[in-house]
PDB file of C-alpha atoms in Angstrom:
ATOM      1  CA  MET L  19     110.147 375.819 159.587  1.00 54.00           C
ATOM      2  CA  SER L  20     110.285 373.287 156.751  1.00 62.00           C
ATOM      3  CA  PRO L  21     107.064 372.117 155.111  1.00 62.00           C
ATOM      4  CA  PRO L  22     105.667 368.743 156.087  1.00 73.00           C
ATOM      5  CA  PRO L  23     106.813 365.903 153.860  1.00 92.00           C
ATOM      6  CA  ASN L  24     104.520 364.632 151.169  1.00 95.00           C
ATOM      7  CA  LEU L  25     103.610 360.969 151.402  1.00 97.00           C
ATOM      8  CA  VAL L  26     104.624 358.872 148.404  1.00 97.00           C
ATOM      9  CA  LEU L  27     103.045 355.444 148.055  1.00 98.00           C
ATOM     10  CA  ILE L  28     104.853 352.706 146.158  1.00 98.00           C
ATOM     11  CA  GLY L  29     103.963 349.097 145.493  1.00 97.00           C
ATOM     12  CA  LEU L  30     102.692 346.684 142.894  1.00 96.00           C
ATOM     13  CA  ARG L  31      99.381 347.120 141.087  1.00 91.00           C
ATOM     14  CA  GLY L  32      96.462 346.341 143.327  1.00 91.00           C
ATOM     15  CA  SER L  33      98.353 347.065 146.548  1.00 94.00           C
ATOM     16  CA  GLY L  34      96.008 349.929 147.465  1.00 93.00           C
ATOM     17  CA  LYS L  35      98.054 352.985 146.533  1.00 95.00           C
ATOM     18  CA  SER L  36      95.196 354.834 144.837  1.00 93.00           C
ATOM     19  CA  THR L  37      92.369 353.611 147.059  1.00 93.00           C
ATOM     20  CA  LEU L  38      94.123 354.102 150.387  1.00 96.00           C
ATOM     21  CA  GLY L  39      95.964 357.205 149.211  1.00 97.00           C
ATOM     22  CA  ARG L  40      92.713 358.914 148.238  1.00 97.00           C
ATOM     23  CA  ALA L  41      91.079 357.928 151.558  1.00 97.00           C
ATOM     24  CA  LEU L  42      94.054 359.137 153.601  1.00 97.00           C
ATOM     25  CA  ALA L  43      94.176 362.446 151.729  1.00 96.00           C
ATOM     26  CA  GLU L  44      90.502 362.942 152.480  1.00 96.00           C
ATOM     27  CA  ARG L  45      91.035 362.058 156.144  1.00 95.00           C
ATOM     28  CA  ARG L  46      93.977 364.456 156.454  1.00 94.00           C
ATOM     29  CA  ARG L  47      92.514 367.158 154.208  1.00 94.00           C
ATOM     30  CA  ALA L  48      95.533 366.766 151.970  1.00 95.00           C
ATOM     31  CA  GLU L  49      95.748 366.835 148.206  1.00 95.00           C
ATOM     32  CA  PHE L  50      95.662 363.431 146.499  1.00 97.00           C
ATOM     33  CA  ILE L  51      97.646 362.953 143.318  1.00 96.00           C
ATOM     34  CA  ASP L  52      97.610 359.752 141.288  1.00 96.00           C
ATOM     35  CA  LEU L  53     100.643 359.863 139.010  1.00 96.00           C
ATOM     36  CA  ASP L  54      98.793 357.735 136.457  1.00 93.00           C
ATOM     37  CA  ASP L  55      96.216 360.534 136.059  1.00 94.00           C
ATOM     38  CA  LEU L  56      98.965 363.100 135.446  1.00 95.00           C
ATOM     39  CA  ILE L  57     100.622 360.813 132.906  1.00 94.00           C
ATOM     40  CA  ALA L  58      97.346 360.456 131.010  1.00 93.00           C
ATOM     41  CA  LEU L  59      96.904 364.239 130.942  1.00 93.00           C
ATOM     42  CA  ASP L  60     100.496 364.866 129.913  1.00 92.00           C
ATOM     43  CA  SER L  61     100.523 362.274 127.152  1.00 91.00           C
ATOM     44  CA  GLY L  62      97.039 363.030 125.819  1.00 93.00           C
ATOM     45  CA  PHE L  63      95.647 359.544 126.435  1.00 94.00           C
ATOM     46  CA  GLU L  64      92.442 358.630 128.276  1.00 92.00           C
ATOM     47  CA  SER L  65      94.424 356.659 130.872  1.00 90.00           C
ATOM     48  CA  ALA L  66      97.949 355.659 131.825  1.00 90.00           C
ATOM     49  CA  GLY L  67      97.114 352.150 130.622  1.00 88.00           C
ATOM     50  CA  ALA L  68      96.179 353.485 127.180  1.00 90.00           C
ATOM     51  CA  ALA L  69      99.435 355.465 127.100  1.00 92.00           C
ATOM     52  CA  LEU L  70     101.420 352.346 128.022  1.00 91.00           C
ATOM     53  CA  ARG L  71      99.691 350.267 125.342  1.00 89.00           C
ATOM     54  CA  SER L  72     100.204 352.928 122.676  1.00 93.00           C
ATOM     55  CA  LEU L  73     103.693 354.189 123.527  1.00 93.00           C
ATOM     56  CA  GLY L  74     105.288 350.939 124.666  1.00 90.00           C
ATOM     57  CA  GLU L  75     107.012 350.541 128.002  1.00 89.00           C
ATOM     58  CA  PRO L  76     110.330 352.397 127.351  1.00 91.00           C
ATOM     59  CA  ALA L  77     108.618 355.553 126.032  1.00 93.00           C
ATOM     60  CA  PHE L  78     105.933 355.333 128.723  1.00 93.00           C
ATOM     61  CA  ARG L  79     108.600 355.151 131.479  1.00 92.00           C
ATOM     62  CA  ALA L  80     110.291 358.249 130.036  1.00 93.00           C
ATOM     63  CA  VAL L  81     106.985 360.171 130.195  1.00 94.00           C
ATOM     64  CA  GLU L  82     106.374 358.813 133.696  1.00 93.00           C
ATOM     65  CA  ARG L  83     109.775 360.003 134.937  1.00 94.00           C
ATOM     66  CA  ARG L  84     109.360 363.455 133.368  1.00 94.00           C
ATOM     67  CA  VAL L  85     105.901 363.913 134.901  1.00 95.00           C
ATOM     68  CA  PHE L  86     107.132 362.708 138.288  1.00 94.00           C
ATOM     69  CA  GLU L  87     110.132 365.038 138.187  1.00 94.00           C
ATOM     70  CA  ARG L  88     107.817 367.984 137.428  1.00 93.00           C
ATOM     71  CA  LEU L  89     105.536 366.951 140.282  1.00 92.00           C
ATOM     72  CA  LEU L  90     108.430 366.861 142.743  1.00 89.00           C
ATOM     73  CA  ALA L  91     109.647 370.249 141.506  1.00 88.00           C
ATOM     74  CA  SER L  92     106.182 371.755 141.991  1.00 83.00           C
ATOM     75  CA  SER L  93     106.163 370.422 145.562  1.00 68.00           C
ATOM     76  CA  ALA L  94     109.390 372.293 146.251  1.00 60.00           C
ATOM     77  CA  SER L  95     108.344 375.530 144.551  1.00 56.00           C
ATOM     78  CA  GLY L  96     108.020 377.418 147.804  1.00 53.00           C
ATOM     79  CA  ALA L  97     104.364 378.205 148.347  1.00 52.00           C
ATOM     80  CA  ALA L  98     103.862 380.118 151.588  1.00 48.00           C
ATOM     81  CA  GLU L  99     101.678 377.360 153.063  1.00 52.00           C
ATOM     82  CA  PRO L 100     102.366 374.214 151.032  1.00 57.00           C
ATOM     83  CA  ALA L 101      99.548 371.695 151.162  1.00 74.00           C
ATOM     84  CA  GLN L 102     100.382 368.197 152.203  1.00 90.00           C
ATOM     85  CA  ARG L 103     100.118 365.761 149.344  1.00 95.00           C
ATOM     86  CA  VAL L 104      99.550 362.044 149.117  1.00 97.00           C
ATOM     87  CA  ILE L 105     101.094 360.830 145.872  1.00 97.00           C
ATOM     88  CA  ALA L 106     100.319 357.375 144.482  1.00 97.00           C
ATOM     89  CA  LEU L 107     103.001 356.225 142.062  1.00 97.00           C
ATOM     90  CA  GLY L 108     102.481 353.643 139.361  1.00 93.00           C
ATOM     91  CA  GLY L 109     103.897 350.236 140.192  1.00 93.00           C
ATOM     92  CA  GLY L 110     106.745 350.707 137.744  1.00 93.00           C
ATOM     93  CA  THR L 111     107.534 354.355 138.498  1.00 95.00           C
ATOM     94  CA  PRO L 112     110.540 353.561 140.735  1.00 96.00           C
ATOM     95  CA  THR L 113     111.981 351.455 137.884  1.00 94.00           C
ATOM     96  CA  ALA L 114     111.868 354.308 135.351  1.00 92.00           C
ATOM     97  CA  HIS L 115     115.329 355.545 134.410  1.00 92.00           C
ATOM     98  CA  GLY L 116     116.378 358.157 136.982  1.00 94.00           C
ATOM     99  CA  ALA L 117     113.274 357.802 139.185  1.00 95.00           C
ATOM    100  CA  GLU L 118     115.099 356.004 141.979  1.00 96.00           C
ATOM    101  CA  SER L 119     117.550 358.884 142.332  1.00 96.00           C
ATOM    102  CA  LEU L 120     114.678 361.422 142.240  1.00 96.00           C
ATOM    103  CA  LEU L 121     112.989 359.539 145.081  1.00 97.00           C
ATOM    104  CA  GLU L 122     116.202 359.214 147.099  1.00 97.00           C
ATOM    105  CA  SER L 123     117.041 362.905 146.672  1.00 96.00           C
ATOM    106  CA  ALA L 124     113.569 364.099 147.690  1.00 95.00           C
ATOM    107  CA  LYS L 125     113.605 361.716 150.655  1.00 95.00           C
ATOM    108  CA  ALA L 126     117.065 362.905 151.757  1.00 95.00           C
ATOM    109  CA  ARG L 127     115.982 366.547 151.804  1.00 92.00           C
ATOM    110  CA  GLY L 128     112.845 365.686 153.798  1.00 92.00           C
ATOM    111  CA  ALA L 129     110.402 366.567 151.023  1.00 93.00           C
ATOM    112  CA  ILE L 130     108.775 363.122 150.949  1.00 95.00           C
ATOM    113  CA  ARG L 131     108.175 360.084 153.101  1.00 96.00           C
ATOM    114  CA  ILE L 132     107.947 356.835 151.122  1.00 97.00           C
ATOM    115  CA  VAL L 133     105.684 354.009 152.261  1.00 98.00           C
ATOM    116  CA  LEU L 134     105.451 350.631 150.560  1.00 98.00           C
ATOM    117  CA  LEU L 135     102.049 348.979 150.339  1.00 97.00           C
ATOM    118  CA  HIS L 136     102.096 345.312 149.472  1.00 95.00           C
ATOM    119  CA  ALA L 137     100.072 342.119 149.608  1.00 94.00           C
ATOM    120  CA  ASP L 138     100.665 338.569 148.487  1.00 94.00           C
ATOM    121  CA  THR L 139     100.425 338.146 144.733  1.00 94.00           C
ATOM    122  CA  GLY L 140      97.234 336.073 144.890  1.00 92.00           C
ATOM    123  CA  THR L 141      95.494 338.878 146.759  1.00 93.00           C
ATOM    124  CA  LEU L 142      96.811 341.444 144.264  1.00 92.00           C
ATOM    125  CA  CYS L 143      95.515 339.427 141.298  1.00 90.00           C
ATOM    126  CA  ASP L 144      92.095 339.057 142.970  1.00 91.00           C
ATOM    127  CA  ARG L 145      91.881 342.809 143.631  1.00 89.00           C
ATOM    128  CA  ILE L 146      92.830 343.667 140.062  1.00 87.00           C
ATOM    129  CA  ALA L 147      90.273 341.230 138.645  1.00 85.00           C
ATOM    130  CA  ARG L 148      87.525 342.643 140.908  1.00 87.00           C
ATOM    131  CA  SER L 149      88.397 346.249 140.075  1.00 78.00           C
ATOM    132  CA  GLY L 150      87.357 345.907 136.460  1.00 69.00           C
ATOM    133  CA  VAL L 151      90.141 348.295 135.434  1.00 68.00           C
ATOM    134  CA  LEU L 152      91.940 347.152 132.296  1.00 66.00           C
ATOM    135  CA  ARG L 153      95.630 347.089 133.056  1.00 70.00           C
ATOM    136  CA  PRO L 154      97.962 346.274 130.186  1.00 71.00           C
ATOM    137  CA  SER L 155     100.158 343.239 130.508  1.00 73.00           C
ATOM    138  CA  LEU L 156     103.870 343.950 130.724  1.00 74.00           C
ATOM    139  CA  THR L 157     104.798 340.394 129.740  1.00 76.00           C
ATOM    140  CA  ALA L 158     103.437 337.432 127.809  1.00 78.00           C
ATOM    141  CA  LEU L 159     102.794 335.616 131.098  1.00 85.00           C
ATOM    142  CA  THR L 160      99.485 334.816 132.776  1.00 86.00           C
ATOM    143  CA  PRO L 161      98.330 337.532 135.208  1.00 85.00           C
ATOM    144  CA  ARG L 162      99.496 335.500 138.237  1.00 90.00           C
ATOM    145  CA  GLU L 163     102.856 334.630 136.654  1.00 92.00           C
ATOM    146  CA  GLU L 164     103.344 338.272 135.688  1.00 90.00           C
ATOM    147  CA  MET L 165     102.539 339.441 139.224  1.00 92.00           C
ATOM    148  CA  ASP L 166     104.982 336.901 140.672  1.00 94.00           C
ATOM    149  CA  ALA L 167     107.676 338.064 138.233  1.00 94.00           C
ATOM    150  CA  LEU L 168     107.037 341.747 138.977  1.00 94.00           C
ATOM    151  CA  ALA L 169     107.147 341.076 142.725  1.00 95.00           C
ATOM    152  CA  ALA L 170     110.457 339.244 142.357  1.00 96.00           C
ATOM    153  CA  ALA L 171     111.909 342.038 140.230  1.00 96.00           C
ATOM    154  CA  ARG L 172     110.618 345.061 142.157  1.00 96.00           C
ATOM    155  CA  LEU L 173     110.174 344.308 145.865  1.00 97.00           C
ATOM    156  CA  GLY L 174     113.891 344.697 146.619  1.00 97.00           C
ATOM    157  CA  LEU L 175     113.927 348.191 145.093  1.00 97.00           C
ATOM    158  CA  TYR L 176     110.685 349.137 146.828  1.00 98.00           C
ATOM    159  CA  ARG L 177     112.064 348.042 150.190  1.00 97.00           C
ATOM    160  CA  ARG L 178     115.330 349.958 149.692  1.00 97.00           C
ATOM    161  CA  LEU L 179     113.369 353.137 148.993  1.00 98.00           C
ATOM    162  CA  ALA L 180     110.629 352.800 151.622  1.00 97.00           C
ATOM    163  CA  GLU L 181     110.762 354.239 155.117  1.00 96.00           C
ATOM    164  CA  GLY L 182     107.698 352.259 156.094  1.00 95.00           C
ATOM    165  CA  GLU L 183     105.952 349.142 154.874  1.00 96.00           C
ATOM    166  CA  ILE L 184     102.366 347.958 155.261  1.00 96.00           C
ATOM    167  CA  ASP L 185     101.203 344.481 154.308  1.00 95.00           C
ATOM    168  CA  THR L 186      97.560 344.884 153.317  1.00 93.00           C
ATOM    169  CA  THR L 187      96.974 341.177 152.634  1.00 92.00           C
ATOM    170  CA  LEU L 188      94.986 340.507 155.803  1.00 90.00           C
ATOM    171  CA  LEU L 189      94.038 344.041 156.813  1.00 88.00           C
ATOM    172  CA  ASP L 190      90.594 345.387 156.007  1.00 89.00           C
ATOM    173  CA  ALA L 191      90.328 348.832 154.432  1.00 90.00           C
ATOM    174  CA  HIS L 192      89.891 350.635 157.769  1.00 94.00           C
ATOM    175  CA  ALA L 193      92.878 348.911 159.426  1.00 95.00           C
ATOM    176  CA  SER L 194      95.015 349.530 156.335  1.00 94.00           C
ATOM    177  CA  LEU L 195      94.067 353.207 156.364  1.00 95.00           C
ATOM    178  CA  ASP L 196      94.886 353.523 160.067  1.00 95.00           C
ATOM    179  CA  ALA L 197      98.266 351.842 159.519  1.00 95.00           C
ATOM    180  CA  LEU L 198      99.034 354.174 156.629  1.00 95.00           C
ATOM    181  CA  ASP L 199      97.986 357.221 158.645  1.00 94.00           C
ATOM    182  CA  ALA L 200     100.313 356.141 161.466  1.00 94.00           C
ATOM    183  CA  ALA L 201     103.171 355.563 159.008  1.00 93.00           C
ATOM    184  CA  TRP L 202     102.904 359.140 157.729  1.00 91.00           C
ATOM    185  CA  LYS L 203     103.270 360.696 161.192  1.00 80.00           C
TER     186      LYS L 203
END
């Protein structure tokens, strides 16, 4: 019998990957992994944002891909009773060189199920502002213009990769969590 697939959450910043992923892992008694936390540990920075600011985007994406590849390999290492994992990727992880093929390969062999979380860009900007978490700008644009540009650039890729999609714009936290739980089944 093959192990249950891990759930991989993709989407723009502020879409709920970490918040909902952590809550779903708790609900399902699964392990929660935030790729940003692993990147910070791997790169020796206090946060993924600090690593991005210090390394620059190309070097950061290379670290991100390497850490993600190791994470996927550890999921396939063959533990007798592998724990289910909920993995929250950074918004740009699927854009890192080689990450799309890593995701497609893991999905094809049934190791992961990919769900896209998204909301309109105004909602995303509001959530980010309320969170108080300093997220480095990837462009010289205003936060709203940057979010619009990132959505335009990334949503097509996210949708090609995802097996499920949840729009969290109008859903409260409980309804979003229920929708995500149903998408993992």
